[in-house]
Short mmCIF file of C-alpha atoms and ligand atoms in Angstrom, two decimals:
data_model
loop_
_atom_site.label_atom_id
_atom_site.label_comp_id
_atom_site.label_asym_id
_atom_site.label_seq_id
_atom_site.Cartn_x
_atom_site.Cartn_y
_atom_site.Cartn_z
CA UNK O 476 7.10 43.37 -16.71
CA UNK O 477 7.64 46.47 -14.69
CA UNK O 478 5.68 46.45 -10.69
CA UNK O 479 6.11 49.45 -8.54
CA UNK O 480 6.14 49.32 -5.10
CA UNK O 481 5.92 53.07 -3.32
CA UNK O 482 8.45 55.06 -5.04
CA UNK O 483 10.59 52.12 -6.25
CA UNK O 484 10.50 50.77 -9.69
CA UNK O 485 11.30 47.66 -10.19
CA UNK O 486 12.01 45.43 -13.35
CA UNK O 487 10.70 41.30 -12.97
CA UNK O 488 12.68 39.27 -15.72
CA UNK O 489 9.58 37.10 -16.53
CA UNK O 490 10.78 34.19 -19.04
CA UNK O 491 7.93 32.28 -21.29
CA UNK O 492 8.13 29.24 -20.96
CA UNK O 493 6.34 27.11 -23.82
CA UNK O 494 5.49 23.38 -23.54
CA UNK O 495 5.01 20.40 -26.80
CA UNK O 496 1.25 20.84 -26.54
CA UNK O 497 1.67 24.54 -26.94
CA UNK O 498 0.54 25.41 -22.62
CA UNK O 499 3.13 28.47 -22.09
CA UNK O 500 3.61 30.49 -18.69
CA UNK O 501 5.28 33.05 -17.58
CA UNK O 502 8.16 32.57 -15.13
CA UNK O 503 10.67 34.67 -13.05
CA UNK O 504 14.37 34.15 -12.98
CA UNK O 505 14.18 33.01 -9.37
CA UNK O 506 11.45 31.01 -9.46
CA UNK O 507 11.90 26.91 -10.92
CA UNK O 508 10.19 25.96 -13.90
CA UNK O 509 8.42 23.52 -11.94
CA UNK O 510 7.29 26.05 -8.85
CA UNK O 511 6.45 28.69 -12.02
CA UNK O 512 4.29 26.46 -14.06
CA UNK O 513 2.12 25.12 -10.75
CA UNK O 514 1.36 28.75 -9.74
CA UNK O 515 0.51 29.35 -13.24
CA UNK O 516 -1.97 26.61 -13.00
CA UNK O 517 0.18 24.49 -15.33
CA UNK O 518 1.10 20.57 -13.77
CA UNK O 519 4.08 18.93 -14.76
CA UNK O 520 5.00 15.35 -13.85
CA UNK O 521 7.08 15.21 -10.74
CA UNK O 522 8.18 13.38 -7.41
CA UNK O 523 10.93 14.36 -4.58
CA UNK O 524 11.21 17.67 -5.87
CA UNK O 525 15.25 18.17 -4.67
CA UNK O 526 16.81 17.25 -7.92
CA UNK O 527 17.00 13.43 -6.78
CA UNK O 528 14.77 11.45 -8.89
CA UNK O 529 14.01 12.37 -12.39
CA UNK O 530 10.31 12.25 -12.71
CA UNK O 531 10.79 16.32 -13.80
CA UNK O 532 13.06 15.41 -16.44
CA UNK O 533 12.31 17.73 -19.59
CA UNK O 534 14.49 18.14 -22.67
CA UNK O 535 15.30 21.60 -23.62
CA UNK O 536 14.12 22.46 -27.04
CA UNK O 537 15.56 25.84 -27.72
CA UNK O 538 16.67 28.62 -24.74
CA UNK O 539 18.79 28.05 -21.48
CA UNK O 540 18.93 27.37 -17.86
CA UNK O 541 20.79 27.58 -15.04
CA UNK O 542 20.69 24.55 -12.45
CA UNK O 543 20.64 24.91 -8.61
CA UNK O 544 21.64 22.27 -7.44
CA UNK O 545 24.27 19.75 -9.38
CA UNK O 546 21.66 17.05 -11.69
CA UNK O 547 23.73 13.88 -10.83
CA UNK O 548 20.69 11.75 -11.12
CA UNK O 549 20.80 12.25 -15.02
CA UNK O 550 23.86 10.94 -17.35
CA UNK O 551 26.21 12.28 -19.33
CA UNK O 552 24.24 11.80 -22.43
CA UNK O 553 21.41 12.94 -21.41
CA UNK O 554 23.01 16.48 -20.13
CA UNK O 555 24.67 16.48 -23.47
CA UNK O 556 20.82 16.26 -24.89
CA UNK O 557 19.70 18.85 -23.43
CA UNK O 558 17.58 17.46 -20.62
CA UNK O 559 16.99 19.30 -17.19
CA UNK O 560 15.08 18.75 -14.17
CA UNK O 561 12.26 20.99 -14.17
CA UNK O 562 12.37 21.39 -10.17
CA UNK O 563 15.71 22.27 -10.06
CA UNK O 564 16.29 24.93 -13.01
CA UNK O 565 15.52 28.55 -13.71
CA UNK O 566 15.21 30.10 -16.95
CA UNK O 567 17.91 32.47 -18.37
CA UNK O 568 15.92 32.83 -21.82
CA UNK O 569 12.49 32.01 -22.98
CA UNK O 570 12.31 28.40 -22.63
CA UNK O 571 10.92 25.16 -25.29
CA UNK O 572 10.07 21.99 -23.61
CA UNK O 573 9.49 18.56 -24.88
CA UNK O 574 7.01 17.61 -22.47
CA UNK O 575 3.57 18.24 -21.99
CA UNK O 576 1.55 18.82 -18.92
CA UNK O 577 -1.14 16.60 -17.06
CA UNK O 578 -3.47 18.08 -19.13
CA UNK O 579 -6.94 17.21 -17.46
CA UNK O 580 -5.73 15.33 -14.66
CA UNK O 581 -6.49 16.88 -11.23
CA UNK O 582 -3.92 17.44 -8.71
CA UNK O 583 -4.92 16.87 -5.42
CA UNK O 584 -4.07 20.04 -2.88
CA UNK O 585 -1.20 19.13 -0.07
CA UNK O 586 -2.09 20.01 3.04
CA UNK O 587 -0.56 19.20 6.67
CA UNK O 588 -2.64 17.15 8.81
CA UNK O 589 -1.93 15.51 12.18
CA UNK O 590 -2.22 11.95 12.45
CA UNK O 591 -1.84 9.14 14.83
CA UNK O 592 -0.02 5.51 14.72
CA UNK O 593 -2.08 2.95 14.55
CA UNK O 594 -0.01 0.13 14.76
CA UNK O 595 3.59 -0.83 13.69
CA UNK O 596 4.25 -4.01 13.01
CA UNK O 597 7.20 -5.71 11.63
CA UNK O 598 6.37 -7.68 8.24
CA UNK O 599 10.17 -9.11 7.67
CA UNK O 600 13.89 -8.72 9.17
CA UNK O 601 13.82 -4.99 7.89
CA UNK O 602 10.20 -3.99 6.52
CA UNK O 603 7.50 -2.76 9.17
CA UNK O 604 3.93 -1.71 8.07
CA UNK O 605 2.92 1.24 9.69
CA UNK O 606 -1.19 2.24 10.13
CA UNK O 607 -1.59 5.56 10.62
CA UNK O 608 -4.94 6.92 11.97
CA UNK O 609 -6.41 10.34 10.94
CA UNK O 610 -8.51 13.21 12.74
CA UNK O 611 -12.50 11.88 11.73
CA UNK O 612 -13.01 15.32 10.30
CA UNK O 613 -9.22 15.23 8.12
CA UNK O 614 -11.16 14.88 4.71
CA UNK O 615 -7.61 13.51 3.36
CA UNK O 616 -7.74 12.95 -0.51
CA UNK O 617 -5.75 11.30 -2.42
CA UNK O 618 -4.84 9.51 -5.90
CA UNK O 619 -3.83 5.93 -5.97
CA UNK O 620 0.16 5.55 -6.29
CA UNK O 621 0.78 8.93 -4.49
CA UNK O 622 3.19 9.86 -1.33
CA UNK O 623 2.91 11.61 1.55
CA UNK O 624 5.82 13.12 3.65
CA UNK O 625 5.57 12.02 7.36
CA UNK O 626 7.22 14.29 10.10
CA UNK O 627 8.22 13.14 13.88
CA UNK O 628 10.83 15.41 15.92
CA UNK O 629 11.62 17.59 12.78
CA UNK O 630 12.58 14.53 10.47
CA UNK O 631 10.86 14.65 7.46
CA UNK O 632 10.70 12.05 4.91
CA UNK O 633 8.81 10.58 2.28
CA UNK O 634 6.53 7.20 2.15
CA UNK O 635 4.10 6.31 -0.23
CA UNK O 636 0.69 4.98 0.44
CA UNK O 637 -0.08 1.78 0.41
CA UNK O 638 -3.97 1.92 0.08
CA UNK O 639 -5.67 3.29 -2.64
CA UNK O 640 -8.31 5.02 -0.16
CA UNK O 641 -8.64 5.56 3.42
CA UNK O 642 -10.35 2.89 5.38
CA UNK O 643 -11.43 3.48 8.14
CA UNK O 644 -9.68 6.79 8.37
CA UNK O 645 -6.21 4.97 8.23
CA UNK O 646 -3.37 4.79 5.51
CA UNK O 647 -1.09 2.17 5.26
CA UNK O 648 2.72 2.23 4.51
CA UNK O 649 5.22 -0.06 3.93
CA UNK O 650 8.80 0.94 5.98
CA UNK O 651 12.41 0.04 5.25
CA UNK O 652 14.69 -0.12 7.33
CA UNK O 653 17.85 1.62 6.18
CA UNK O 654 20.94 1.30 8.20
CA UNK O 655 21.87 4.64 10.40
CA UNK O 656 18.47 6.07 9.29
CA UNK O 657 16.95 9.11 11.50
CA UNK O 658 13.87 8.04 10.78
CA UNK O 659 14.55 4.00 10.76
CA UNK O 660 15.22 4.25 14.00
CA UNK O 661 12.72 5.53 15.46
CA UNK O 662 9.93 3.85 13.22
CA UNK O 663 11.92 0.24 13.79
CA UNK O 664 13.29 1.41 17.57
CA UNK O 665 10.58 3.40 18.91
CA UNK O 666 7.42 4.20 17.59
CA UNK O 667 4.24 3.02 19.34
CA UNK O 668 0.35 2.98 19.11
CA UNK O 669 -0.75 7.16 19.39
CA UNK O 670 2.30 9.04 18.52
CA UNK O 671 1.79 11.82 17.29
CA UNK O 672 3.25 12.76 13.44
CA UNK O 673 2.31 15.17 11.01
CA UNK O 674 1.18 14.44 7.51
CA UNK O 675 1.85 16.78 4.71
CA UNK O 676 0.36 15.10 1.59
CA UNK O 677 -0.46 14.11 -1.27
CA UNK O 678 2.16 14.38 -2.99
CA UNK O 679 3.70 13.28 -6.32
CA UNK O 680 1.75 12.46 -10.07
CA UNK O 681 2.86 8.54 -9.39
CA UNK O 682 -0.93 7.24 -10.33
CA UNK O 683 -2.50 5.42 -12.83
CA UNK O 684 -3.22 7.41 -16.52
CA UNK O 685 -5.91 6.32 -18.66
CA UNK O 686 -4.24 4.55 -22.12
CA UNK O 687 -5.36 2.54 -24.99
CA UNK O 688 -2.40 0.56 -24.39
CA UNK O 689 -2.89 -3.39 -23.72
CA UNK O 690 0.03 -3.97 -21.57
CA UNK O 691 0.59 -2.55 -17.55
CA UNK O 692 3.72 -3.63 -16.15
CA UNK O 693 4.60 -2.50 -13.08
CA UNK O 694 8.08 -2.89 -11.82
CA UNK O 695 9.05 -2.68 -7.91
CA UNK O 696 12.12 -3.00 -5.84
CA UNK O 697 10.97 -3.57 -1.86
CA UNK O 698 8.75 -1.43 -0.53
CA UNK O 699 8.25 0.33 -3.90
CA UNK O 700 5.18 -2.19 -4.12
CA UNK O 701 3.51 -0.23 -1.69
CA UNK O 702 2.18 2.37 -4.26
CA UNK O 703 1.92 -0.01 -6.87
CA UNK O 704 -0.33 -2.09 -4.92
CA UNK O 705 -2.52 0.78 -3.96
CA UNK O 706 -2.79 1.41 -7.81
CA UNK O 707 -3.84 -2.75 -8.07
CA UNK O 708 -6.75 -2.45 -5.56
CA UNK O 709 -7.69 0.60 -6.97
CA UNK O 710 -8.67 -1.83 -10.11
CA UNK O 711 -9.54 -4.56 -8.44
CA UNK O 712 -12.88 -2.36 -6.55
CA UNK O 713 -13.31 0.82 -8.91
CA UNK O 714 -12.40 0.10 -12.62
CA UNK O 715 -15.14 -0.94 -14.70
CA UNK O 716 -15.53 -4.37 -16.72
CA UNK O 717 -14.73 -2.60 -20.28
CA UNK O 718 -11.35 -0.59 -18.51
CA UNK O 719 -10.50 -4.55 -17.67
CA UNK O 720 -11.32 -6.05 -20.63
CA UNK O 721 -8.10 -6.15 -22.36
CA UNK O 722 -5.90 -4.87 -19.84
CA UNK O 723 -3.36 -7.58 -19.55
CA UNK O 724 -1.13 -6.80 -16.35
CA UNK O 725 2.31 -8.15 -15.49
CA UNK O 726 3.93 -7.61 -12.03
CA UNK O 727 7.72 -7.67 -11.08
CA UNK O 728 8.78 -7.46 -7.39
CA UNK O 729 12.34 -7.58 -6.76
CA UNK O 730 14.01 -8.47 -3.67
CA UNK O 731 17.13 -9.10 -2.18
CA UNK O 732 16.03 -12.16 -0.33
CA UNK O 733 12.89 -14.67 -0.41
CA UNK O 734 12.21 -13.34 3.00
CA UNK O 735 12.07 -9.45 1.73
CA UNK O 736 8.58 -10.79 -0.14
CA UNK O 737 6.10 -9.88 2.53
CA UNK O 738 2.90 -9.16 0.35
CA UNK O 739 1.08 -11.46 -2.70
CA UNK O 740 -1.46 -10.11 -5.12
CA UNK O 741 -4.76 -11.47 -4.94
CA UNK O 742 -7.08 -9.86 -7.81
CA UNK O 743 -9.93 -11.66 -9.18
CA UNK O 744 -11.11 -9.06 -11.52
CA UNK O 745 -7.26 -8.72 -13.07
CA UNK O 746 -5.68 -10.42 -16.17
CA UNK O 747 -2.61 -10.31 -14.43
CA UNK O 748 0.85 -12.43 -14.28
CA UNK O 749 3.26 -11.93 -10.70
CA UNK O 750 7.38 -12.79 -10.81
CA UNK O 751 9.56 -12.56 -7.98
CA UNK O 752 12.66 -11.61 -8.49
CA UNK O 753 15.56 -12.41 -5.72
CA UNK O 754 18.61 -10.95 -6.46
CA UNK O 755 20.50 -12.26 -3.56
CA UNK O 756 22.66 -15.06 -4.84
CA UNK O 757 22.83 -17.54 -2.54
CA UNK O 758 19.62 -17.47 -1.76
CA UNK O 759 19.09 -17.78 -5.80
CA UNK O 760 19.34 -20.92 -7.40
CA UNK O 761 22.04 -18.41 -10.17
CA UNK O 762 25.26 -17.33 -9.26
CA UNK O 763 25.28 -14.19 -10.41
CA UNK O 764 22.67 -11.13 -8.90
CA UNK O 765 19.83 -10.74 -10.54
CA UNK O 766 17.71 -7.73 -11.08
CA UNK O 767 14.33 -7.47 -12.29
CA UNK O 768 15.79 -5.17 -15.21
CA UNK O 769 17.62 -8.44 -16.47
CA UNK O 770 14.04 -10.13 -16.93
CA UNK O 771 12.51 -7.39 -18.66
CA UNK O 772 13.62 -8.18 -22.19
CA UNK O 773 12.82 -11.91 -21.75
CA UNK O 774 9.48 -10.85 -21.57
CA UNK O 775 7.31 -11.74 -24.81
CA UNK O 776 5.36 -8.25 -24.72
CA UNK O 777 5.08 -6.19 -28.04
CA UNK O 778 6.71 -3.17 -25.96
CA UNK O 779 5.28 -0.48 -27.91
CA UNK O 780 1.86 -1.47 -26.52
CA UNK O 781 3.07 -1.12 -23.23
CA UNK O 782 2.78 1.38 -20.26
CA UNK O 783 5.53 0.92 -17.62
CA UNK O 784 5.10 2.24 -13.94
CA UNK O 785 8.19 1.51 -12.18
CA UNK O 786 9.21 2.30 -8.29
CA UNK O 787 11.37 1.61 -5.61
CA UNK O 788 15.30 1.54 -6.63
CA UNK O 789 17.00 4.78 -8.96
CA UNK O 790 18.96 2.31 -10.42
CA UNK O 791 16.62 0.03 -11.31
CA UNK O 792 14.05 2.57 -12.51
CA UNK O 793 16.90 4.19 -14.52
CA UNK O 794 17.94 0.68 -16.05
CA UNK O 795 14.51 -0.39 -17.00
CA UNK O 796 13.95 2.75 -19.01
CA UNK O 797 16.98 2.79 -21.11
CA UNK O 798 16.01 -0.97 -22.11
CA UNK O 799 12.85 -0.29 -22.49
CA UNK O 800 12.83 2.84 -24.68
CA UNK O 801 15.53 1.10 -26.58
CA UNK O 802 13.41 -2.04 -27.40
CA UNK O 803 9.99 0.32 -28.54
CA UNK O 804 8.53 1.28 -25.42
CA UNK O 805 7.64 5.11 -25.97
CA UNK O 806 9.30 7.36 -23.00
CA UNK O 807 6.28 8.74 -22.54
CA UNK O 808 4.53 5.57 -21.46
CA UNK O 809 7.33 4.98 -18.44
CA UNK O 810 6.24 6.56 -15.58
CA UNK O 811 8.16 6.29 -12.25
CA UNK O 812 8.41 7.06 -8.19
CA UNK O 813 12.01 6.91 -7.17
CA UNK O 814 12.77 6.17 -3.45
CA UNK O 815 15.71 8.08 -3.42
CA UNK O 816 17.48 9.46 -0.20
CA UNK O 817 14.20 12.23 1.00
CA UNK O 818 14.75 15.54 1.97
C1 FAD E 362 8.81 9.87 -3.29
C2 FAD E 362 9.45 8.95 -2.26
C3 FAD E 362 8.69 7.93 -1.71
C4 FAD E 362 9.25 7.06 -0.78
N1 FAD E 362 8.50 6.05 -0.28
C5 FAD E 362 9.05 5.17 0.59
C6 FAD E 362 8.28 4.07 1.10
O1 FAD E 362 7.09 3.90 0.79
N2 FAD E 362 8.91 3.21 1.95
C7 FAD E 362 10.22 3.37 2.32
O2 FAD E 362 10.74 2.55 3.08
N3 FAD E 362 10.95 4.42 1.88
C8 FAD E 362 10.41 5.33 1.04
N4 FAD E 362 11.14 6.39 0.59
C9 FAD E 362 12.48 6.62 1.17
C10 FAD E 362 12.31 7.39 2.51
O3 FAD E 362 11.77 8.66 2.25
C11 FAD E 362 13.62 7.60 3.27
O4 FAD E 362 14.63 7.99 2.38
C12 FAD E 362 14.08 6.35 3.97
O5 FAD E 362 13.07 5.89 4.82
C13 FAD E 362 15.34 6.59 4.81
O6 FAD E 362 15.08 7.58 5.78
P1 FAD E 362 15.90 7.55 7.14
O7 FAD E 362 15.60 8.79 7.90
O8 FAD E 362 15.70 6.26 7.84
O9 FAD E 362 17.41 7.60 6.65
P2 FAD E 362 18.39 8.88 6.62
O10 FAD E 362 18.70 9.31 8.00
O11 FAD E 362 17.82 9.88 5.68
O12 FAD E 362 19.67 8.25 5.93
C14 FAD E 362 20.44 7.18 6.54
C15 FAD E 362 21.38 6.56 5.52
O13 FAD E 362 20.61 5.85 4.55
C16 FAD E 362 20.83 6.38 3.26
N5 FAD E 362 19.51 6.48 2.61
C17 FAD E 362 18.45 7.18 3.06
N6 FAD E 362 17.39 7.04 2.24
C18 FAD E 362 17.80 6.25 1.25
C19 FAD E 362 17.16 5.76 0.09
N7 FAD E 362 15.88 6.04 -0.18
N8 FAD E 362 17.88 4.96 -0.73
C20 FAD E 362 19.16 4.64 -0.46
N9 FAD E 362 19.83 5.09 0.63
C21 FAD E 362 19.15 5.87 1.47
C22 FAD E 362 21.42 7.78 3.47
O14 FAD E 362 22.26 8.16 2.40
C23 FAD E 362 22.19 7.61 4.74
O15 FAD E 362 23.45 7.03 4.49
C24 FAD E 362 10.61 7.26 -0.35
C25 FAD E 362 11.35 8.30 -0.89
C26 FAD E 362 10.78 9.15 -1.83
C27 FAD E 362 11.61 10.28 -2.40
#
């Protein structure tokens, strides 16, 4: 493509970029794959963004591409496969994907709102739920399962929401503690009823997708229940009797201690089974840690009538899928939030 701009002439390296449903865009040699395809219109599946989770993961079918930043999060193997993170890599070449887009689903427009606390309270040793209160007139939409990124002095990070709609114009999060954390500190040291943050949200394609499928598992680590609970009462008060039917739902929550549990699921309209899973030892009647990962095989569930959301730990997300997809879960019925270090 050629654009002039007063006298100049200037030539745009546009690369097509062509998806497995056959979508295809147009994108410039400094622009992501990700960034290209959303201006285009086009929505791929995706989470932090920075090349630290791998919700963008795509496998390269035929061209090349060159990486910004280092892709640590994915293996050897997979490198060696071809994948790439779609956030994090420009085309050299036209480009074949292996993925498709969210064809028909509807992304919700970010935008940055203001927002007050509400209340922070502390729900164990290291977990505090935070309510934060919006402007009346915010009109803040959002999908079940997605995140938001909260800002306070110029620290940004990421939280998901913990409701699946505002109520009473407030949104509730679930807060780790993490040791030396900017943010920690001030939510666990500091923060009190009307600070003022700002909200720059939704964010994310962590939500619920419509499937023929019997089986829901969700797998969380800590607070990575938060979005899977919003996702729960989402069921619970909007899905209808037939979408219920034969949904049969099994919960994992993992935990380091009995005391990290801070939140039970009560749904009356749900087919569902709940396992905690402590990995701390002592506390643990084993001797060894255990991870929710270790239970997932144990689990009598035909796998490739399955859907997997998983969220919280890398390690555990990444763990779970290579069981899973080894044992007949299909890839593309493992979707996942990692709470990997934000911004
Ligand atoms: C999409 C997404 C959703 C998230 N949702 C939640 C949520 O609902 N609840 C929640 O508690 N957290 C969530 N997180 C993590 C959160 O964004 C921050 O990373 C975390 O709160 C730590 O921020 P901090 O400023 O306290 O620590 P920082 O000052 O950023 O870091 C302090 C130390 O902790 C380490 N660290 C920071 N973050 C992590 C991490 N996530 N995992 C392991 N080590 C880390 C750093 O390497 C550093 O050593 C989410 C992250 C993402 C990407």
């Amino acid at each position: 493509m050629h654009v002039t701009e007063g006298a100049k002439l200037y030539q745009i390296n546009m690369n097509q970029i062509k998806l497995a449903n056959n979508k295809q865009f147009k994108c410039g040699v400094e622009q992501t794959i990700f960034e290209s395809a959303k201006s285009a219109g086009v929505h791929l599946e995706h989470s932090c963004l920075a090349a630290r989770c791998s919700s963008c993961k795509a496998r390269v079918i035929s061209g090349s591409v060159a990486s910004i930043h280092d892709e640590n999060i994915l293996t050897a193997k997979e490198k060696a496969d071809g994948y790439i993170l779609t956030c994090n890599s420009k085309p050299l070449t036209d480009i074949v994907l292996d993925i498709e887009d969210l064809d028909g689903l509807t992304l919700i427009p970010a935008k940055t709102i203001p927002s007050k606390i509400d209340s922070v309270e502390k729900l164990t040793e290291d977990i505090v739920k935070l309510i934060l209160r919006l402007p009346p007139n915010a009109d803040f939409k959002f999908s079940a399962g997605q995140y938001v990124n909260l800002i306070y002095n110029g620290i940004k990070r990421s939280y998901s929401i913990a409701n699946h709609r505002l109520v009473d114009n407030k949104l509730t999060f679930f807060i780790k503690n993490y040791t030396n954390g900017l943010m920690s500190d001030y939510f666990f040291n500091h923060a009190k009823p009307n600070d003022l943050l700002r909200m720059e949200g939704p964010l994310g394609t962590f939500f619920y997708r419509e499937t023929k499928k019997q089986n829901i598992v969700f797998l969380a680590t800590g607070t990575g229940i938060a979005p899977i609970k919003a996702i729960l009462d989402d069921f619970q008060e909007n899905a209808s009797d037939a979408q219920l039917q034969n949904m049969k739902v099994t919960i994992l929550w993992g935990g380091r201690a009995i005391n990290d549990i801070f939140w039970a699921p009560k749904y009356s309209r749900l087919n569902f089974k709940f396992s905690q899973v402590i990995s701390k030892p002592k506390l643990y009647k084993g001797e060894e840690k255990i991870y929710i990962q270790d239970h997932l095989l144990d689990m009598d569930l035909d796998w490739h009538d399955t859907v997997v959301y998983a969220c919280g730990s890398n390690a555990m997300i990444q763990d779970s899928f290579n069981k899973l997809t080894n044992t007949g879960l299909d890839k593309n019925s493992f979707y996942s939030d990692a709470f990997v270090v934000s911004n």
